[in-house]
PDB file of C-alpha atoms in Angstrom:
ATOM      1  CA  UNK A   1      98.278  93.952  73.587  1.00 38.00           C
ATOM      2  CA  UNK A   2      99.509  97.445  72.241  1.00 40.00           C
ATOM      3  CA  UNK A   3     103.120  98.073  73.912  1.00 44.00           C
ATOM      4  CA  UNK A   4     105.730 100.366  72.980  1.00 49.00           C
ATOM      5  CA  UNK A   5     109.052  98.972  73.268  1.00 46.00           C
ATOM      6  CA  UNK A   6     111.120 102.131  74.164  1.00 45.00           C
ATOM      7  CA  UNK A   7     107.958 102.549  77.228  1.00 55.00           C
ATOM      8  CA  UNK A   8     108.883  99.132  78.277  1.00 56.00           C
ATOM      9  CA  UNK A   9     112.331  99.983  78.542  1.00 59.00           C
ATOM     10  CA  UNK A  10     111.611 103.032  80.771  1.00 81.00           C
ATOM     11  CA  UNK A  11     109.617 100.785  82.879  1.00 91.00           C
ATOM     12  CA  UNK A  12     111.322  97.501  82.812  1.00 94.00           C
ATOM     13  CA  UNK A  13     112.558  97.345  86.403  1.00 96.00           C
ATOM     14  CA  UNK A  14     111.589  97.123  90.550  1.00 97.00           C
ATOM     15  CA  UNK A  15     110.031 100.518  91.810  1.00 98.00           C
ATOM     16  CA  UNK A  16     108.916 101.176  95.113  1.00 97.00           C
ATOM     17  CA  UNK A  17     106.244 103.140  96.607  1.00 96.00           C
ATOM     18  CA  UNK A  18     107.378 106.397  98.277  1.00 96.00           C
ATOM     19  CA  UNK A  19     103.726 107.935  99.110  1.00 94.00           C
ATOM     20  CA  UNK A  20     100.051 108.218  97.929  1.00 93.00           C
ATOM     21  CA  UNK A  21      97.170 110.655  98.377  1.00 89.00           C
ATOM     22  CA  UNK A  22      95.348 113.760  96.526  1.00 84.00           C
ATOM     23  CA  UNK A  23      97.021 116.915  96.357  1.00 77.00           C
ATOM     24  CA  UNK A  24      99.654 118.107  98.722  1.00 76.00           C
ATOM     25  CA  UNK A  25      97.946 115.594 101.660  1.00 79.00           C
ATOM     26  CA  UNK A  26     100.211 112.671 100.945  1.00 84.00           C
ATOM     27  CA  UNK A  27     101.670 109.411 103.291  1.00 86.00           C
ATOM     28  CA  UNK A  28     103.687 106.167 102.779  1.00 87.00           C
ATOM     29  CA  UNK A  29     100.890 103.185 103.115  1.00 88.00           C
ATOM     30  CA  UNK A  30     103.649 100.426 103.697  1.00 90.00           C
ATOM     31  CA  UNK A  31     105.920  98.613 101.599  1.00 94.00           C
ATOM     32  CA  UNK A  32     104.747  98.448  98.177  1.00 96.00           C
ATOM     33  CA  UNK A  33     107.228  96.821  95.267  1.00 97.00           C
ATOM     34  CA  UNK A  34     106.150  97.089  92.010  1.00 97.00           C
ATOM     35  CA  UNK A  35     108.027  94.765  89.568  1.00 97.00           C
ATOM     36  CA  UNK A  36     107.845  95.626  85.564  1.00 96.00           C
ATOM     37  CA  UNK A  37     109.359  93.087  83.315  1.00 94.00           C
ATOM     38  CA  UNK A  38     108.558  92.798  79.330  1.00 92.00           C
ATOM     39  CA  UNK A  39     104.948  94.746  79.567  1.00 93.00           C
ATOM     40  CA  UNK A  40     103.795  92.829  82.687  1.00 95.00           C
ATOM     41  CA  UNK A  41     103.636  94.141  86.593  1.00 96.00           C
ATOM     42  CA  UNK A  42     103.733  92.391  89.819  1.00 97.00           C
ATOM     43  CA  UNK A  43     102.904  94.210  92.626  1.00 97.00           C
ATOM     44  CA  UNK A  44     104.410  92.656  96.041  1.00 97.00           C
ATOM     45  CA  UNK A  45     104.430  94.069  99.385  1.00 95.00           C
ATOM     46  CA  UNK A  46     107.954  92.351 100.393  1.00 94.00           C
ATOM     47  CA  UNK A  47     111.079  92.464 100.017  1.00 94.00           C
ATOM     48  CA  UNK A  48     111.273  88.673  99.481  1.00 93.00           C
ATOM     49  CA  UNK A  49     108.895  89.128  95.989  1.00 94.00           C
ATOM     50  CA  UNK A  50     107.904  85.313  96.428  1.00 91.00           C
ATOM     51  CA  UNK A  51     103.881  86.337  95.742  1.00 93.00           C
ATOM     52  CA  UNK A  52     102.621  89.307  94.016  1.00 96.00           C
ATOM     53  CA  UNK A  53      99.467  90.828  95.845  1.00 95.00           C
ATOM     54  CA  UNK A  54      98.026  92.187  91.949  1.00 95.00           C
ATOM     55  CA  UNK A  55      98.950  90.652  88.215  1.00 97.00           C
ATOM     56  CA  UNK A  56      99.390  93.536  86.283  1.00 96.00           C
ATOM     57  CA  UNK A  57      99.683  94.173  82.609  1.00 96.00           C
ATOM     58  CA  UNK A  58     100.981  96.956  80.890  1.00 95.00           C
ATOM     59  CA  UNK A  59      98.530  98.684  77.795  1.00 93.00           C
ATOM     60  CA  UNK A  60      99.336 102.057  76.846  1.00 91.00           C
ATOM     61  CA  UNK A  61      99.476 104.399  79.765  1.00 92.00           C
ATOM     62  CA  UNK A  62      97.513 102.046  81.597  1.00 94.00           C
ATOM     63  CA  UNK A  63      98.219  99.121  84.149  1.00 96.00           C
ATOM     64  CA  UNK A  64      95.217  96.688  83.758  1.00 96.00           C
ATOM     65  CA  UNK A  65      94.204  93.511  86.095  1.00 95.00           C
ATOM     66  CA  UNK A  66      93.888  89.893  84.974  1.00 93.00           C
ATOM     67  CA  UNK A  67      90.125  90.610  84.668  1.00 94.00           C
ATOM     68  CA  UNK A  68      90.622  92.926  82.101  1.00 94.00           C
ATOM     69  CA  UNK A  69      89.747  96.305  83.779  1.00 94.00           C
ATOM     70  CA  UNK A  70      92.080  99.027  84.330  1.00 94.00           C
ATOM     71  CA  UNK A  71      93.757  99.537  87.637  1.00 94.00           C
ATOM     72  CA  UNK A  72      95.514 102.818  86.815  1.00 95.00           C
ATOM     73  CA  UNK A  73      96.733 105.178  84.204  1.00 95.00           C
ATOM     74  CA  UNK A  74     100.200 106.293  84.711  1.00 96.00           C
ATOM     75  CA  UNK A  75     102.853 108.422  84.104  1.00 94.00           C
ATOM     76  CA  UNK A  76     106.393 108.268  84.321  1.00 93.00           C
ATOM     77  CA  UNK A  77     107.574 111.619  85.222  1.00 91.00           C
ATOM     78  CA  UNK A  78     111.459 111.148  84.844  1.00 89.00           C
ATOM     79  CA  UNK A  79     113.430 108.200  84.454  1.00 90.00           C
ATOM     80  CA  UNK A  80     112.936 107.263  88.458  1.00 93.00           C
ATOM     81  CA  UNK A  81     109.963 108.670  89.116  1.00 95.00           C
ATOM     82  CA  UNK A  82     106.716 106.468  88.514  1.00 96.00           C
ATOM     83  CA  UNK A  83     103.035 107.967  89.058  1.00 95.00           C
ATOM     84  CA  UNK A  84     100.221 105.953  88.760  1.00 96.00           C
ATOM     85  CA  UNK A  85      96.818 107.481  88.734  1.00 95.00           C
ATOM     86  CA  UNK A  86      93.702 105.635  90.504  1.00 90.00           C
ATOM     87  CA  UNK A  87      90.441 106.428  91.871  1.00 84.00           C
ATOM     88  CA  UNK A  88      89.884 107.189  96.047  1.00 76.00           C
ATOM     89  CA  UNK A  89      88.221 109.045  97.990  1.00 71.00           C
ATOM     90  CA  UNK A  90      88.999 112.298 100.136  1.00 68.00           C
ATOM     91  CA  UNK A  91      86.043 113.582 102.419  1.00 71.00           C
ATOM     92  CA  UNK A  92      83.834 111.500 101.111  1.00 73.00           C
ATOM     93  CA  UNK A  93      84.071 113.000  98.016  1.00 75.00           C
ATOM     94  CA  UNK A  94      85.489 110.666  94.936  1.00 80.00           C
ATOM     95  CA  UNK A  95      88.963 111.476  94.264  1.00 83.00           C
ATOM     96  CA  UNK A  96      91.585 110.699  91.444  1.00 90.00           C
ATOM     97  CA  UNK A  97      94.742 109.610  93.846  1.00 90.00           C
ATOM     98  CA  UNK A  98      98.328 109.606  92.995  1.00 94.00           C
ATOM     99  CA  UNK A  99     100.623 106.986  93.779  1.00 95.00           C
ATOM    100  CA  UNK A 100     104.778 108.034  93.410  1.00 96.00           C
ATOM    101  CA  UNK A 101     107.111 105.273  93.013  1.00 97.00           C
ATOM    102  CA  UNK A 102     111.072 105.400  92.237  1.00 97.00           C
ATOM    103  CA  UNK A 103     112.797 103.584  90.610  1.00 97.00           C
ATOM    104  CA  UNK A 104     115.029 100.924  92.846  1.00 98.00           C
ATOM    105  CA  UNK A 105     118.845 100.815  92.163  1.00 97.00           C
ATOM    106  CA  UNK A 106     121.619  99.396  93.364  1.00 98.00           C
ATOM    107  CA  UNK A 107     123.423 100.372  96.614  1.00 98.00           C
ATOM    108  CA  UNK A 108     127.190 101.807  96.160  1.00 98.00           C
ATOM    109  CA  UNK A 109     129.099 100.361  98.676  1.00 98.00           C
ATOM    110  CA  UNK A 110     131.775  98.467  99.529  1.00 97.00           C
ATOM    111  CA  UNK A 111     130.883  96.970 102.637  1.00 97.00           C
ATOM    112  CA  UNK A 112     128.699  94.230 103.552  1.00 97.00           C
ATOM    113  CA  UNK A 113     126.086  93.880 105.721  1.00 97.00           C
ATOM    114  CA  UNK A 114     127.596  93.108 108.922  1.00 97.00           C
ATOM    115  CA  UNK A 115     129.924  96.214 108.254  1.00 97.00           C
ATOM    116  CA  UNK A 116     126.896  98.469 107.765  1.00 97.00           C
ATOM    117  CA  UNK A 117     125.152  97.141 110.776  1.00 97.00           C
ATOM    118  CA  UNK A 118     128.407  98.145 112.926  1.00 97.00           C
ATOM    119  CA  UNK A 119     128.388 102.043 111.968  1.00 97.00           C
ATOM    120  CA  UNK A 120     126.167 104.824 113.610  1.00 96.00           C
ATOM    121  CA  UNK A 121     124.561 107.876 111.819  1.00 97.00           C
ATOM    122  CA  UNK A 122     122.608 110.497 112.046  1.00 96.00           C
ATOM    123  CA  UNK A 123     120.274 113.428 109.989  1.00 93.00           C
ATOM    124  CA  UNK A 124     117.955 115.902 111.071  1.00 89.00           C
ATOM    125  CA  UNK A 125     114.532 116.708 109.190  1.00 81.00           C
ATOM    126  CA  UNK A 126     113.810 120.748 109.084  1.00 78.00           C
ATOM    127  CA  UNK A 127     111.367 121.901 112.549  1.00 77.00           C
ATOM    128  CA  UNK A 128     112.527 118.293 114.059  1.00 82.00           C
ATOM    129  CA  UNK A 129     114.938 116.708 116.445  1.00 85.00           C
ATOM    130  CA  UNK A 130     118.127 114.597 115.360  1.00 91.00           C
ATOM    131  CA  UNK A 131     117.263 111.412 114.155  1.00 92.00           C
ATOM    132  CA  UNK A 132     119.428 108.491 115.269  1.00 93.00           C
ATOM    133  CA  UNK A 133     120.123 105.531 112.673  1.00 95.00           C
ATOM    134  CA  UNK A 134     121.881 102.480 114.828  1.00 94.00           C
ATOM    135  CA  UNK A 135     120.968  99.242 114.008  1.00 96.00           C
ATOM    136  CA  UNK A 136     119.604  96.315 116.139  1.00 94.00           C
ATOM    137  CA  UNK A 137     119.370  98.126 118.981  1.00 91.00           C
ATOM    138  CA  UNK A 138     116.565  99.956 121.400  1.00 85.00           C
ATOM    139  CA  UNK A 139     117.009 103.291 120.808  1.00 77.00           C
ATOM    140  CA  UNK A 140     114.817 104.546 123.939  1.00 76.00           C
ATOM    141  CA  UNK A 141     116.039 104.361 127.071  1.00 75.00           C
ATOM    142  CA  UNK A 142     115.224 101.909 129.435  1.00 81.00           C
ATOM    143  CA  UNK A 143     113.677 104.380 132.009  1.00 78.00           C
ATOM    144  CA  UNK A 144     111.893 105.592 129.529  1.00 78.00           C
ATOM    145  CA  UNK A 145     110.371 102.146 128.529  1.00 72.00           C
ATOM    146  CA  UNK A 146     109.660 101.242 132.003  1.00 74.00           C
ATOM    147  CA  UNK A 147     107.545 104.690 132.132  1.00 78.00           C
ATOM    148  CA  UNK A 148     105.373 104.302 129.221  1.00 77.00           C
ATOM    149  CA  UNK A 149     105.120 100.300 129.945  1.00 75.00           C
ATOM    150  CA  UNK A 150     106.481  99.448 127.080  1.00 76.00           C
ATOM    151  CA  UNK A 151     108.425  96.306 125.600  1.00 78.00           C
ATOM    152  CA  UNK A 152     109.442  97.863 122.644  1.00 81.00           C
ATOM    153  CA  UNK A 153     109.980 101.564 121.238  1.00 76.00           C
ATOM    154  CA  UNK A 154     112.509 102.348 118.210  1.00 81.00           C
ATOM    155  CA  UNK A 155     114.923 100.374 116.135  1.00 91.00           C
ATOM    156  CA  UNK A 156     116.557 100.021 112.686  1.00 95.00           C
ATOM    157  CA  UNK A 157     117.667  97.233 111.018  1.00 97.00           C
ATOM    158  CA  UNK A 158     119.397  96.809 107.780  1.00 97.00           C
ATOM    159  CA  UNK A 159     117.244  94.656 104.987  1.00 97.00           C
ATOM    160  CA  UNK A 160     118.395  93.771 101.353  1.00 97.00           C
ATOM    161  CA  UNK A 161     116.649  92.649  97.869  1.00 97.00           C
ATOM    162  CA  UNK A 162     119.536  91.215  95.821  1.00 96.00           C
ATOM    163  CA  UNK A 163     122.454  94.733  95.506  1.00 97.00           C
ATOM    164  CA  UNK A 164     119.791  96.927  97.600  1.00 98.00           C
ATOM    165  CA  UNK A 165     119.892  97.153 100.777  1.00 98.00           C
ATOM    166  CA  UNK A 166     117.041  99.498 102.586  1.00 98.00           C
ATOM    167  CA  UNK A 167     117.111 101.316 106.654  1.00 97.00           C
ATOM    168  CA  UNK A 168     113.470  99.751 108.083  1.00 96.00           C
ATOM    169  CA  UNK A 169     112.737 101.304 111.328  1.00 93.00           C
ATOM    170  CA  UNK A 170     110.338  99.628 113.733  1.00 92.00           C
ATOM    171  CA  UNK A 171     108.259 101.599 115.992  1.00 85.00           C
ATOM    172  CA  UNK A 172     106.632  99.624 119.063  1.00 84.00           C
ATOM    173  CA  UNK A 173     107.160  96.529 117.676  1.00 82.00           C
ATOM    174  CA  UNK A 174     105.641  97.680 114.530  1.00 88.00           C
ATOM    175  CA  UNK A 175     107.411  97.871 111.172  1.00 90.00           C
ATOM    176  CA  UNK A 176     107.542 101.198 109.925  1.00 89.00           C
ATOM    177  CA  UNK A 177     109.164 102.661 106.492  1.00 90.00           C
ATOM    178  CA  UNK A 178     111.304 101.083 104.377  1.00 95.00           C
ATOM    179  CA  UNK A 179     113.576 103.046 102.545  1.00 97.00           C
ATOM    180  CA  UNK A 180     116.300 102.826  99.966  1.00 98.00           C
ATOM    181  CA  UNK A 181     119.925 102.932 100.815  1.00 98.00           C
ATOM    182  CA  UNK A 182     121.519 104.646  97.561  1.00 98.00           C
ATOM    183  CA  UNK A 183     125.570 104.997  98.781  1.00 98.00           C
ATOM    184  CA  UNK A 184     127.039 104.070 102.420  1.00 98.00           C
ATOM    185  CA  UNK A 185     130.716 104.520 103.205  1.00 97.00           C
ATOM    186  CA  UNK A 186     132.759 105.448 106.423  1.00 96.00           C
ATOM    187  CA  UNK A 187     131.350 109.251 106.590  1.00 97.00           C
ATOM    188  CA  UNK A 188     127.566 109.187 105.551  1.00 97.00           C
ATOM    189  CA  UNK A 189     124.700 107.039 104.607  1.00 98.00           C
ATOM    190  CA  UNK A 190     122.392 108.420 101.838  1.00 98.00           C
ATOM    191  CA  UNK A 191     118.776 107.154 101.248  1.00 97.00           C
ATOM    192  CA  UNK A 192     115.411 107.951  99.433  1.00 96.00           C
ATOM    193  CA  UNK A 193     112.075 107.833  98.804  1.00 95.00           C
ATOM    194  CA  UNK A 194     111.125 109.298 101.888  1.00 92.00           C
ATOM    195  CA  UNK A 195     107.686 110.619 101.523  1.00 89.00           C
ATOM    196  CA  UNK A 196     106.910 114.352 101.240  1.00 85.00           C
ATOM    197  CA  UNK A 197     110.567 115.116 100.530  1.00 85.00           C
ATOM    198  CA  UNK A 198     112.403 115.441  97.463  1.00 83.00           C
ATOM    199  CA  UNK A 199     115.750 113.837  96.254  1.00 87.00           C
ATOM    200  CA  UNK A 200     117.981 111.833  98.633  1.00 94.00           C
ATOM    201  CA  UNK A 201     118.784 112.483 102.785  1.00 95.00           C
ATOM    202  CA  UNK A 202     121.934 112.251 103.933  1.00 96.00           C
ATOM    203  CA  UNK A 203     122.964 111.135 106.814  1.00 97.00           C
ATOM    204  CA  UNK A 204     126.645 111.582 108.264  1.00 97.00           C
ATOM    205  CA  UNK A 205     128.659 109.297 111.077  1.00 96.00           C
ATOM    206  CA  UNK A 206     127.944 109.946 114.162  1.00 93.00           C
ATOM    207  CA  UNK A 207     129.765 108.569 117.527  1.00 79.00           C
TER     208      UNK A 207
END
């Protein structure tokens, strides 16, 4: 197997997927971790890595599967930015897809978990409404439950994959994003890979 070293060392690491599509028209698809150790790739879609979903290798600017054919060319854009390349679709019509993933680091923090959990933020996204960020706890009302007939509408929780912790938010009792924490203290809780923005959010304390 042809591998540069200095490549490997730009990979070597866990990277997660922020979003994936063709063009401007792109979404998160659900966790995705890929995992990059000494030219070889595991791609897992928890935050537990136990079993990788895909073997990967590492040839060139390629990632190829155990069968020998090539799952995607990639390209690392910066040092925390990862784009792999691989074919889809798009109306119909056959597509070459881009998949962004950054680079996973650890949180700066001094608090633990059960610290984190006890704070309250907030952030608003341009055009939208302020976005709440309390954890373990229905965030919709209970009228407002009872009106839709529903058991469960939003929550965060706090998750971690050994110094990372991430915000997951669950929407009707489905899990939704899970994203990054890069710094927490008493003022402001910063995160990333959100998809279709650029750089970190921040959000600040809120009562």
């Amino acid at each position: 197997m042809i591998f540069n070293s200095t490549c490997s060392q730009q990979l070597d690491g866990k990277w997660i997927l922020k979003e994936v599509g063709y063009k401007e028209f792109k979404k998160n698809i659900g966790l995705q971790i890929l995992n990059i150790e000494d030219g070889k790739a595991g791609l897992f879609t928890d935050l537990q890595l136990v079993k990788s979903e895909l073997d990967l290798k590492v040839k060139d600017s390629s990632l190829i599967l155990e069968n020998g054919e090539k799952y995607s060319d990639f390209k690392v854009i910066d040092n925390n930015l990862l784009r792999l390349f691989i074919q889809g679709t798009s109306n119909e019509d056959q597509v070459e897809m881009e998949m962004d993933f950054v680079r996973l680091l650890p949180t700066k923090t001094d608090f633990s978990q059960e610290k984190i959990e006890s704070l309250r933020f907030e952030f608003q996204e341009k055009g939208k409404l302020k976005t709440i960020i309390a954890f373990n706890q229905e965030l919709w009302n209970k009228n407002e439950l009872e009106k839709l007939e529903m058991k469960e509408g939003s929550r965060w929780i706090i998750e971690k994959l050994e110094t990372i912790y991430f915000i997951t938010n669950y929407n009707c009792g489905r899990k939704g994003v899970s994203l990054p924490i890069s710094e927490v203290n008493e003022d402001l809780l910063k995160f990333y890979g959100v998809p279709n923005e650029s750089g970190e959010v921040i959000a600040t304390r809120a009562e």
